[in-house]
Coordinates of C-alpha atoms in Angstrom, one line a residue:
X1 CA 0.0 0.0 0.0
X2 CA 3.0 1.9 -0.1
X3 CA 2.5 3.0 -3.2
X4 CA -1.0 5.0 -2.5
X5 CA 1.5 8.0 -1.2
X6 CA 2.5 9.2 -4.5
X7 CA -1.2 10.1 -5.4
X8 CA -2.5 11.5 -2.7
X9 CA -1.9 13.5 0.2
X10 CA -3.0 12.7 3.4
X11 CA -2.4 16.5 4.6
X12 CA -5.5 17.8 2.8
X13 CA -7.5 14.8 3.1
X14 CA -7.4 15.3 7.0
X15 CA -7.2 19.3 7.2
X16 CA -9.5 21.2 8.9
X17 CA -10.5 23.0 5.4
X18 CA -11.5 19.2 4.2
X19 CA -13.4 18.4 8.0
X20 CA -15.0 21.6 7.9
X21 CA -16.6 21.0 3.9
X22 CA -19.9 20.2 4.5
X23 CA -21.0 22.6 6.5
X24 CA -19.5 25.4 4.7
X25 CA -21.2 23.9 1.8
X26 CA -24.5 24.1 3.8
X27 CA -23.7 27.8 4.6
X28 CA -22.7 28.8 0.7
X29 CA -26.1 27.6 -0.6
X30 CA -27.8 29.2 2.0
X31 CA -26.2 32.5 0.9
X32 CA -27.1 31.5 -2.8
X33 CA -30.7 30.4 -1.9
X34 CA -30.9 33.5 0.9
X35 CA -32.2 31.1 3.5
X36 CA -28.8 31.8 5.3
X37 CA -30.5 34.1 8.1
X38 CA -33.0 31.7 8.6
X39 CA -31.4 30.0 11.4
X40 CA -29.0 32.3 12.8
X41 CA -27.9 30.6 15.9
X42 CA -26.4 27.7 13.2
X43 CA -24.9 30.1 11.1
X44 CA -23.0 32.3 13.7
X45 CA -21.8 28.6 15.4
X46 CA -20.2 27.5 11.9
X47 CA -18.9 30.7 10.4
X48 CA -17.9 33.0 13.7
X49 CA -16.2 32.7 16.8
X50 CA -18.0 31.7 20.4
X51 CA -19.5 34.8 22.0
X52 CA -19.9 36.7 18.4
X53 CA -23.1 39.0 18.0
X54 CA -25.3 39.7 15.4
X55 CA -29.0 41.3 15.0
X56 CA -31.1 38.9 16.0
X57 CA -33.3 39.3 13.2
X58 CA -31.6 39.5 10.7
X59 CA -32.8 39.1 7.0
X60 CA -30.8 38.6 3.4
X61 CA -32.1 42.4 2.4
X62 CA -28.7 43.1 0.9
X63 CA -27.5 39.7 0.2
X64 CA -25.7 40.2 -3.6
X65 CA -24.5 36.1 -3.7
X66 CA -27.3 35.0 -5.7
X67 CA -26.5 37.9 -8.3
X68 CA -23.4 37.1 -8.1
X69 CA -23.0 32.9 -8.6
X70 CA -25.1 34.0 -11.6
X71 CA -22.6 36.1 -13.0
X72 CA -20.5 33.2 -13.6
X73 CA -22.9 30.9 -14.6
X74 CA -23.9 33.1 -17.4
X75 CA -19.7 33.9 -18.0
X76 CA -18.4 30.7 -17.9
X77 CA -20.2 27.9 -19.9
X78 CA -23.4 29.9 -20.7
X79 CA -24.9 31.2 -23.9
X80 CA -25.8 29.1 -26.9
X81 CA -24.5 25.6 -27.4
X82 CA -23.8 24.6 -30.8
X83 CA -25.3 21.0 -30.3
X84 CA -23.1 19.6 -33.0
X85 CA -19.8 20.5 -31.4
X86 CA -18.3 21.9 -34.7
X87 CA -19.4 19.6 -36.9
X88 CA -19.7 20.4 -40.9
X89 CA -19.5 23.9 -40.5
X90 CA -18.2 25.8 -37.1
X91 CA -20.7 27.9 -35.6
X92 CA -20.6 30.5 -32.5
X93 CA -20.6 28.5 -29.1
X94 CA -20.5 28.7 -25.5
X95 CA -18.3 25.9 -26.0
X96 CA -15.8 25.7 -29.1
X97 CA -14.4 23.1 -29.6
X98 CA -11.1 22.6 -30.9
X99 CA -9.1 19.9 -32.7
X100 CA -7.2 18.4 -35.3
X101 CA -9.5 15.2 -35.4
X102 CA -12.7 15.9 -36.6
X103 CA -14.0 12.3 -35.9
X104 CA -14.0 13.9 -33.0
X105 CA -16.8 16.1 -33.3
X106 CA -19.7 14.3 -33.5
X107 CA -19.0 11.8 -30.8
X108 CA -18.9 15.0 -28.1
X109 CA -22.2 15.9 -30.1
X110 CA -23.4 12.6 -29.3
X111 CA -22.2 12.6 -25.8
X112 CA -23.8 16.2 -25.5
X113 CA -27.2 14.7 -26.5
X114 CA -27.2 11.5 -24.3
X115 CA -26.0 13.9 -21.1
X116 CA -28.4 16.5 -21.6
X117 CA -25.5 19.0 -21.6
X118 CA -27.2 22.1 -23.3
X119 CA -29.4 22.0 -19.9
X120 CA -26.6 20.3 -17.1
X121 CA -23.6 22.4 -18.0
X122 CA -24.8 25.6 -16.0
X123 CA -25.9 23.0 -12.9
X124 CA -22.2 22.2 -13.4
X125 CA -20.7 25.9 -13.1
X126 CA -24.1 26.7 -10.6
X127 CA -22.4 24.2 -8.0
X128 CA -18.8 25.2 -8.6
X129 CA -19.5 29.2 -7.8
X130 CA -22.4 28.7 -5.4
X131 CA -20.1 26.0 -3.6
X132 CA -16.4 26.1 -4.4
X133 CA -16.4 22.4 -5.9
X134 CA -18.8 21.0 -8.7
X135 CA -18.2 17.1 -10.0
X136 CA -18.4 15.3 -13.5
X137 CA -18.9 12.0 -13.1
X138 CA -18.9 10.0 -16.4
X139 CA -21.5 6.9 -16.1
X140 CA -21.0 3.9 -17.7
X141 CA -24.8 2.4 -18.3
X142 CA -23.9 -1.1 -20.7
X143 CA -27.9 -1.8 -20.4
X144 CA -28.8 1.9 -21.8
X145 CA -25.5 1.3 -24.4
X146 CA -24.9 4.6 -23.6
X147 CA -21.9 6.5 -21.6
X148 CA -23.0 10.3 -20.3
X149 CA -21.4 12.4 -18.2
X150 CA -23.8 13.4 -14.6
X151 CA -23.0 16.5 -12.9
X152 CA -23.2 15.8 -8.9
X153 CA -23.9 17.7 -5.8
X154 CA -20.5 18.5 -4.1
X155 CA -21.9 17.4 -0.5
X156 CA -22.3 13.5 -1.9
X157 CA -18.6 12.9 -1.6
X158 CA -17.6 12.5 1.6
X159 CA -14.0 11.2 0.7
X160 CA -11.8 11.4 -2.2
X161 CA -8.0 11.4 -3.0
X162 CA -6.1 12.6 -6.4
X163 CA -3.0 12.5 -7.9
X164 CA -0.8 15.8 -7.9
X165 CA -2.5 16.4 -11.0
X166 CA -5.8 16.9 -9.3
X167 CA -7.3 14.0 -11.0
X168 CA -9.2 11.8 -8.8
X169 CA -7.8 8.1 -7.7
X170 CA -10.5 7.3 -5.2
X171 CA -13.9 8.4 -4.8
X172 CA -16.6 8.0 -1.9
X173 CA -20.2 9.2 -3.3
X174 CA -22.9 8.7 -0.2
X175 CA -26.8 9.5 -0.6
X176 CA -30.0 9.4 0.9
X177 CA -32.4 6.8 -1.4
X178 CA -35.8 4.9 -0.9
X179 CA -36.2 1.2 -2.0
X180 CA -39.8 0.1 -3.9
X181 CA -41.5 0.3 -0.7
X182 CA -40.5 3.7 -0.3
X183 CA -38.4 3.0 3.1
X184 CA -35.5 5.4 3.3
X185 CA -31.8 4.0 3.0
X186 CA -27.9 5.3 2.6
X187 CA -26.6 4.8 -0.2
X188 CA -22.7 4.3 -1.0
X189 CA -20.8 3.4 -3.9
X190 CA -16.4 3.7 -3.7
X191 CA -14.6 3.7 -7.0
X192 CA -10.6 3.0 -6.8
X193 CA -8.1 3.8 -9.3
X194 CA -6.1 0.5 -9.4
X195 CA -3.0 1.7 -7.7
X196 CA -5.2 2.2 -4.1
X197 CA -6.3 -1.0 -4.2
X198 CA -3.0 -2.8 -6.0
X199 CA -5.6 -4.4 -9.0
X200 CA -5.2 -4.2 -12.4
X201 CA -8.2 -2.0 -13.3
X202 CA -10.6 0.4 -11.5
X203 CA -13.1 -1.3 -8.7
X204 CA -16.7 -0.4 -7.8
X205 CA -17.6 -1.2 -4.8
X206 CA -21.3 -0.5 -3.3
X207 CA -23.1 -0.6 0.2
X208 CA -26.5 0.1 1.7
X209 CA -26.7 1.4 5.3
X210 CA -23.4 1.1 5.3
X211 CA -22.9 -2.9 4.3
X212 CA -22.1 -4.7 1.2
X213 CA -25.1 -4.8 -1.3
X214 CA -26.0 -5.7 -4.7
X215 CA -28.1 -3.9 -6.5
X216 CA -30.1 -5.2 -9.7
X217 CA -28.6 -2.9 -11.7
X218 CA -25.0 -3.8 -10.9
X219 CA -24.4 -6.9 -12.8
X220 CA -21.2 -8.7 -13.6
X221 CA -20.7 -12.2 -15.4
X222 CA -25.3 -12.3 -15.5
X223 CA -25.6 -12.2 -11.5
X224 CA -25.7 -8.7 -9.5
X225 CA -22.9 -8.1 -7.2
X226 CA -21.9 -5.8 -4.2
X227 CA -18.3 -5.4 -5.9
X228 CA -17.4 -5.5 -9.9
X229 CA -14.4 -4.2 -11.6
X230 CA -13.9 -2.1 -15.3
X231 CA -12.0 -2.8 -18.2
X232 CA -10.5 0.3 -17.8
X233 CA -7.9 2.2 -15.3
X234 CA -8.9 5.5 -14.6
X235 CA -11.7 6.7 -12.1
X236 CA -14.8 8.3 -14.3
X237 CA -14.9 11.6 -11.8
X238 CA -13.6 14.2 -12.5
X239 CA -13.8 17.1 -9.7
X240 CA -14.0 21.0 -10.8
X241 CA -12.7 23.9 -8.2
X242 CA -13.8 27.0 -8.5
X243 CA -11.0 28.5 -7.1
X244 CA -7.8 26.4 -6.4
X245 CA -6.0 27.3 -3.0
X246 CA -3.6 23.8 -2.7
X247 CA -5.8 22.4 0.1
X248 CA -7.8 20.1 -2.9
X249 CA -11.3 20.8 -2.2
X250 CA -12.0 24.1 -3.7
X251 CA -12.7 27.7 -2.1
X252 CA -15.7 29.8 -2.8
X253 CA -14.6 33.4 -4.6
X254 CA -16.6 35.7 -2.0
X255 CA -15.2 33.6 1.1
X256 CA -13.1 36.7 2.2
X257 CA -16.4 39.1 1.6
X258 CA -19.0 36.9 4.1
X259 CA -18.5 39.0 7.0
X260 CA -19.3 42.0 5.8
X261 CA -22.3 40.6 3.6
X262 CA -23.2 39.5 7.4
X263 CA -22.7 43.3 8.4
X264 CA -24.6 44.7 5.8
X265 CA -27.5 42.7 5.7
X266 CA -27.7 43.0 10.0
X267 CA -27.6 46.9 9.7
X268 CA -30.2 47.2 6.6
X269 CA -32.4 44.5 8.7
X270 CA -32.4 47.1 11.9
X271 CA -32.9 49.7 10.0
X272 CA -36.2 48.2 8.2
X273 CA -37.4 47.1 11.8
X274 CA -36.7 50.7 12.9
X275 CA -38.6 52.3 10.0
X276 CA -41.6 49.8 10.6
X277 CA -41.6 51.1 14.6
X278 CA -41.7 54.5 13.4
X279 CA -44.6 53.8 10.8
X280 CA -46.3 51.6 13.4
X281 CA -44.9 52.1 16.9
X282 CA -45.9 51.1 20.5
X283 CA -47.1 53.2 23.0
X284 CA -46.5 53.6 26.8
X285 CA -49.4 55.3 28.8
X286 CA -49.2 57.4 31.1
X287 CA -51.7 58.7 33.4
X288 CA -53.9 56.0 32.7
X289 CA -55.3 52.5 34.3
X290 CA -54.9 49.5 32.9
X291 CA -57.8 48.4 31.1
X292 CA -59.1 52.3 30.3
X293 CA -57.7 51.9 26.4
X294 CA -59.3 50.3 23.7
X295 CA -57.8 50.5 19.9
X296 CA -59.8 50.6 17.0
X297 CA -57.7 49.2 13.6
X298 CA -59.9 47.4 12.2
X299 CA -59.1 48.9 8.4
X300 CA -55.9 47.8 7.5
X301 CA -53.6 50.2 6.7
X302 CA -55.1 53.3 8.1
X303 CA -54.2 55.0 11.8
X304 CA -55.0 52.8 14.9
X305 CA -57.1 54.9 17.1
X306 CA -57.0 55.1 20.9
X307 CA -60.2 55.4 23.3
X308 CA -59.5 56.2 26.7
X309 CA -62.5 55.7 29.2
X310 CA -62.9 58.7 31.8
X311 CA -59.0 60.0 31.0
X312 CA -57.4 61.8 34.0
X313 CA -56.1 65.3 32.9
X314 CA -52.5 64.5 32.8
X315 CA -53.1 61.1 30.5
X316 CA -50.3 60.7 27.8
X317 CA -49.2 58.7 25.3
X318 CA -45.5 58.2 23.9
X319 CA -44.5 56.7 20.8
X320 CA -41.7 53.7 21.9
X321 CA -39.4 53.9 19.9
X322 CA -35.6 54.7 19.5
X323 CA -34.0 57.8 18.3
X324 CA -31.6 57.5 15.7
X325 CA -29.8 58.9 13.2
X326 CA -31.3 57.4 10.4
X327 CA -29.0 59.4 7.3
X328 CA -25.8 58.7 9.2
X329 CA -27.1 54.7 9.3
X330 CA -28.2 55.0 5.9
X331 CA -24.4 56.5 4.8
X332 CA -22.8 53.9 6.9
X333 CA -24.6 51.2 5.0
X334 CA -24.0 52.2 1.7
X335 CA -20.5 52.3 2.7
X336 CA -20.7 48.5 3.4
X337 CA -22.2 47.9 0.0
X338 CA -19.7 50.2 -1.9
X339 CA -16.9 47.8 0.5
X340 CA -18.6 44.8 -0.7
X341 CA -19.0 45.7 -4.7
X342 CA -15.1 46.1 -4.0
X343 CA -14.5 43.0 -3.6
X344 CA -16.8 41.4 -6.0
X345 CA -16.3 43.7 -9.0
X346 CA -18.6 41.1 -11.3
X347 CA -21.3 42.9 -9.8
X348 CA -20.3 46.5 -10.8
X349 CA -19.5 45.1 -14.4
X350 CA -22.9 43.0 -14.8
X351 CA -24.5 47.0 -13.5
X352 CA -22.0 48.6 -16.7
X353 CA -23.3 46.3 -18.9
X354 CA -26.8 47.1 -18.8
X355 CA -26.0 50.1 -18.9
X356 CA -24.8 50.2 -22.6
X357 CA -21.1 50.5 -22.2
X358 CA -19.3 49.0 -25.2
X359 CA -17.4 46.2 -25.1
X360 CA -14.0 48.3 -25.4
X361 CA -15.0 50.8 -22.5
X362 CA -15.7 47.7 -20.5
X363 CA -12.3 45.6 -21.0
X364 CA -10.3 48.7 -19.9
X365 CA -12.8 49.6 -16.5
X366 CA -13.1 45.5 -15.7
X367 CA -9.9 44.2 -16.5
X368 CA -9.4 42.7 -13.6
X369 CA -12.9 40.5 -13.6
X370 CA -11.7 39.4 -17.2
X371 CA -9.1 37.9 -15.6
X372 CA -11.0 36.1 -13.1
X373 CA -13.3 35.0 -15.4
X374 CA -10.5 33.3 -17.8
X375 CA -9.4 31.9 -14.6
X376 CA -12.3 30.1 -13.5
X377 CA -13.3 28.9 -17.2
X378 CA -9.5 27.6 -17.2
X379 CA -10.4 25.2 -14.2
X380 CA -14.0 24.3 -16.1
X381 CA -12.6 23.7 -19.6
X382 CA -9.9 21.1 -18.9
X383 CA -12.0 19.2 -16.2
X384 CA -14.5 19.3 -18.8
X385 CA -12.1 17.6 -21.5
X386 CA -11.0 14.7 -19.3
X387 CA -14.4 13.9 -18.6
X388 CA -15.0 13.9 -22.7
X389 CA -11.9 11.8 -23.1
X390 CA -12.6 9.3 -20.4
X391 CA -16.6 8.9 -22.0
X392 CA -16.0 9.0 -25.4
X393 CA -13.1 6.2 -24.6
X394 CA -15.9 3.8 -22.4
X395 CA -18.2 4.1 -25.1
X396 CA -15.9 3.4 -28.2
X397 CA -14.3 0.2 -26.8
X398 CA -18.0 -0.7 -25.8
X399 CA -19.2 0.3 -28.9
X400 CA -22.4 2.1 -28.0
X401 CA -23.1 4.4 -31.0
X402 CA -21.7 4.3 -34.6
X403 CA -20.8 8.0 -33.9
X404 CA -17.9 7.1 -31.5
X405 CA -16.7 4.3 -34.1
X406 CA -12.6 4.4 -34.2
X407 CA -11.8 5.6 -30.6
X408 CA -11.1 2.9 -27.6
X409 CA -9.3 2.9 -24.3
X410 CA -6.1 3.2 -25.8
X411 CA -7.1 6.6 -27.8
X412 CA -6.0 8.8 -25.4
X413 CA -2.5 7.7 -25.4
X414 CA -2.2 7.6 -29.0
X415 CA -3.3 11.4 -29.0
X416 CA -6.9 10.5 -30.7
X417 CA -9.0 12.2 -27.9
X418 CA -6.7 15.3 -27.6
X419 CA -9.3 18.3 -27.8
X420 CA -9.4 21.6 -26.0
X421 CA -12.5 24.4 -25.6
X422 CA -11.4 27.7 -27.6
X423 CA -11.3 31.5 -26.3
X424 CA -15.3 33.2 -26.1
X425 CA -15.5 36.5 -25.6
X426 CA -16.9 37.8 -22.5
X427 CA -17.7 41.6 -22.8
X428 CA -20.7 42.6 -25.4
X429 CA -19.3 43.8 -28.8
X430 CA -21.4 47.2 -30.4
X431 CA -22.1 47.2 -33.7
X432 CA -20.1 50.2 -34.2
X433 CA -16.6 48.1 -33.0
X434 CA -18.0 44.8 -35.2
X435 CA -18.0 47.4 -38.0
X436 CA -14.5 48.6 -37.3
X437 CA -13.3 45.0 -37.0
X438 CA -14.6 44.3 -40.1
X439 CA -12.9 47.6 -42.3
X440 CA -9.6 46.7 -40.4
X441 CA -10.4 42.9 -41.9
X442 CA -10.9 44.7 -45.6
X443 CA -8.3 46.8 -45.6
X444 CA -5.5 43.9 -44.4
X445 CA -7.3 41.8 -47.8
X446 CA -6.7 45.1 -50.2
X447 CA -3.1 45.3 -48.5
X448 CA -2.5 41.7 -49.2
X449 CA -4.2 41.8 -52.9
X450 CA -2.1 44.7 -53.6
X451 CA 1.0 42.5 -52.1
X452 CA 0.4 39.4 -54.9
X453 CA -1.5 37.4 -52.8
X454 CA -4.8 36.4 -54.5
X455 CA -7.9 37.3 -53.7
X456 CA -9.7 33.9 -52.6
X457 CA -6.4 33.1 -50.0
X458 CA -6.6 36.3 -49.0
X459 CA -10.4 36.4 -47.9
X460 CA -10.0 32.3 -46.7
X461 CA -7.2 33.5 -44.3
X462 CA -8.2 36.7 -43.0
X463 CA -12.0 36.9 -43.8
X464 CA -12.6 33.3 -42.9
X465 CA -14.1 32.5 -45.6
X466 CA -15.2 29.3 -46.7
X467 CA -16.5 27.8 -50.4
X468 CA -19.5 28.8 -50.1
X469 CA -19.0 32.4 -49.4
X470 CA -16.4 32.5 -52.3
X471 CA -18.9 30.4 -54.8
X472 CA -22.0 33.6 -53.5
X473 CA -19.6 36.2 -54.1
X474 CA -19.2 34.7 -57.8
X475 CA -22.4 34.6 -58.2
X476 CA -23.3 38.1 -57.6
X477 CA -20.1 39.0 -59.6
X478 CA -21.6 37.3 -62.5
X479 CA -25.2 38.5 -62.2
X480 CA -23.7 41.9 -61.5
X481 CA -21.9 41.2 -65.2
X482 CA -25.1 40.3 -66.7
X483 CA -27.1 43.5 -65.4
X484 CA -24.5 45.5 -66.8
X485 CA -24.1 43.7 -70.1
X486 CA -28.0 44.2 -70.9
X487 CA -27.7 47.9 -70.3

């Protein structure tokens, strides 16, 4: 077992950032879902130290998360798909794929299809901002013939080890199921590369409530077992952090910005309550027995009235509430928000790009968020290429669909899978600047006409151009011809 040491390490396996996980996964989703508040006592426990205070009632009235995860979503893998992966003729796509192997192409459109991607790709990134970690794993289904990828909740693995590459070697995926009568059970199902576990391929192993079991649909040799292996030696999970910070689970990119979200959401919270006390306060009597005052609010919305029975001539009645100085709150709070947009720029940028900004006036003001944003696709893109490679390999050497015909387990070493996901722009692009790319395009073709080159290479390599844009632009040459013949 000596050998497990060289892929894992045990240091972030047993850190407090990996112990810690699943609650600060329970805490980021309540920030994204804005149910965070909804048990205080919890929150403060997990995210603050003993003794810490905060307004009791406090409510997600300036909680930006939610705006924020979307950001990314939308940044990272959203926009339109092109379904075919490239196929025939390259078209504008969220995802672009690039390679010199073109058979390539329509087995990812295949294995886009059978895994629903055009919908499960922004669950994918939804986990990974909301969360820190979002997981890929690629399921092998011989009685559907069909290999998809299934993007998982990051809170199902409880355990998992990688290589210093960050790919995964062991993975422990736990869940809460019912049988057919609809009585609860835990599920758990271990994969091992075959180094833990000194095999020669990748084992599954599976166990309800915590023993051995085998499930119907885990058959090997025709009978259902608790433990099968793969003809292959890799494990099919491939594990997506949002941000990298060497501890191998991933961080979340607002985890420095939580307190004073907490801040700013206690302080507008008290400031509501104190505004609804002043619309509608309490009263403290004065000069008067109890039982001597009767209110009358029986139309909503409209001023409660007081009736005092035989009032004594000093009998008074004072608003309860608090004196305070509501613009110097109101300036301290936007303050906190002004702190907070800050540190998560996104927000200030998703603001400028409503508001018409060009593309060019946005790249020089958000620069920085650019960066961030290349950064995080980085992460997405190549987790998302294994997790191609490793399906497109199970379901050629099982031969599943005609459209994956030529590729087998030993593809990716022979370089048959290699594929990568091209540059997408992030910032809008006005029509003016598409306009102004396009002249700068012309004038490079007149400049390279005038140079010797001929026209069709020239518009192929810097237009783009394919045959049949050069076989259109003939035949408007020769009806332009004809028109001018007749006259």
């Amino acid at each position: 077992m000596a050998a497990i040491k060289a892929f894992w390490n045990p240091s972030l396996t047993n850190s407090a950032y990996a112990s810690n996980r699943q609650k600060r996964y329970a805490m980021a989703w309540g920030f994204y879902s804005n149910t965070i508040y909804d048990d205080l006592s919890a929150h403060m426990a997990a995210t603050y130290p003993t003794g810490s205070q905060l307004y009791r009632y406090t409510k997600g009235l300036r909680n930006p998360v939610a705006a924020w995860v979307e950001f990314y979503v939308t940044n990272v893998w959203g926009g339109t798909l092109d379904v075919e992966a490239g196929a025939g003729k390259e078209k504008p796509s969220a995802l672009p794929i690039l390679t010199e192997n073109d058979a390539l192409r329509p087995a990812i459109a295949k294995l886009w299809q059978w895994s629903n991607w055009n919908s499960k790709r922004n669950l994918a990134t939804l986990y990974s901002t909301a969360m820190g970690d979002t997981f890929i794993v690629v399921v092998d289904s011989p009685r559907a013939k069909k290999a998809y990828m299934q993007v998982r909740r990051p809170s199902e693995f409880t355990d998992l080890e990688w290589d210093d590459f960050g790919h995964v070697k062991r993975a422990v995926i736990e869940d809460k199921a019912e049988d057919e009568r609809g009585v609860g059970y835990d599920y758990k199902q271990v994969i091992e590369h075959p180094a833990v576990w000194d095999g020669p391929t990748t084992r599954y192993s599976t166990y309800k409530d915590g023993r051995p079991f085998a499930y119907p649909e885990n058959v090997q040799d025709g009978q259902a077992t608790w433990q099968w292996q793969v003809p292959y030696d890799f494990v099919p999970v491939v594990h997506i952090p949002f941000k990298d910070i060497g501890e191998g689970w991933g961080a979340l990119g607002y985890a420095a910005t939580v307190h004073k979200i907490d801040a700013a959401n206690a302080l507008a919270s008290l400031l509501h309550a104190q505004v609804g006390k002043t619309v509608n306060p309490a009263y403290v009597a004065y000069g008067v027995q109890a039982g001597n005052v009767t209110m009358d609010s029986t139309q909503q919305d409209e001023i409660p009235i007081l009736y005092i029975n035989k009032p004594p001539s000093e009998a008074r009645f004072e608003p309860l509430v608090s004196q305070i100085d509501l613009t110097g709150a109101l300036a301290l709070l936007d303050s906190q928000l002004a702190d907070i947009a800050r540190d998560l720029p996104e927000l200030r940028m998703s603001e400028a790009m409503r508001s018409g900004l060009s593309g060019e006036a946005l790249g020089r003001a958000f620069s920085d968020v650019a960066a961030r944003v290349e950064a995080v696709r980085a992460n997405h893109d190549s987790g998302l290429v294994r997790a191609q490679q490793m399906a497109i390999a199970i379901a050629g050497a099982s031969g599943y669909d005609p459209a994956f015909r030529g590729f087998d387990l030993n593809s990716y070493a022979s370089g048959r899978l290699d594929h990568g996901i091209g540059d997408r722009s992030i910032l809008p692009t006005s029509n003016a600047e598409e306009l102004d790319a396009q002249g700068k395009q012309w004038t490079q073709v007149q400049q390279a006409v005038t140079a010797g080159l001929p026209l069709g290479t020239a518009l192929r390599e810097i237009m783009g151009w394919e045959a049949a844009d050069m076989a259109a632009m003939q035949a408007d040459q020769q009806a332009a011809f004809l028109v001018d013949n007749e006259q």
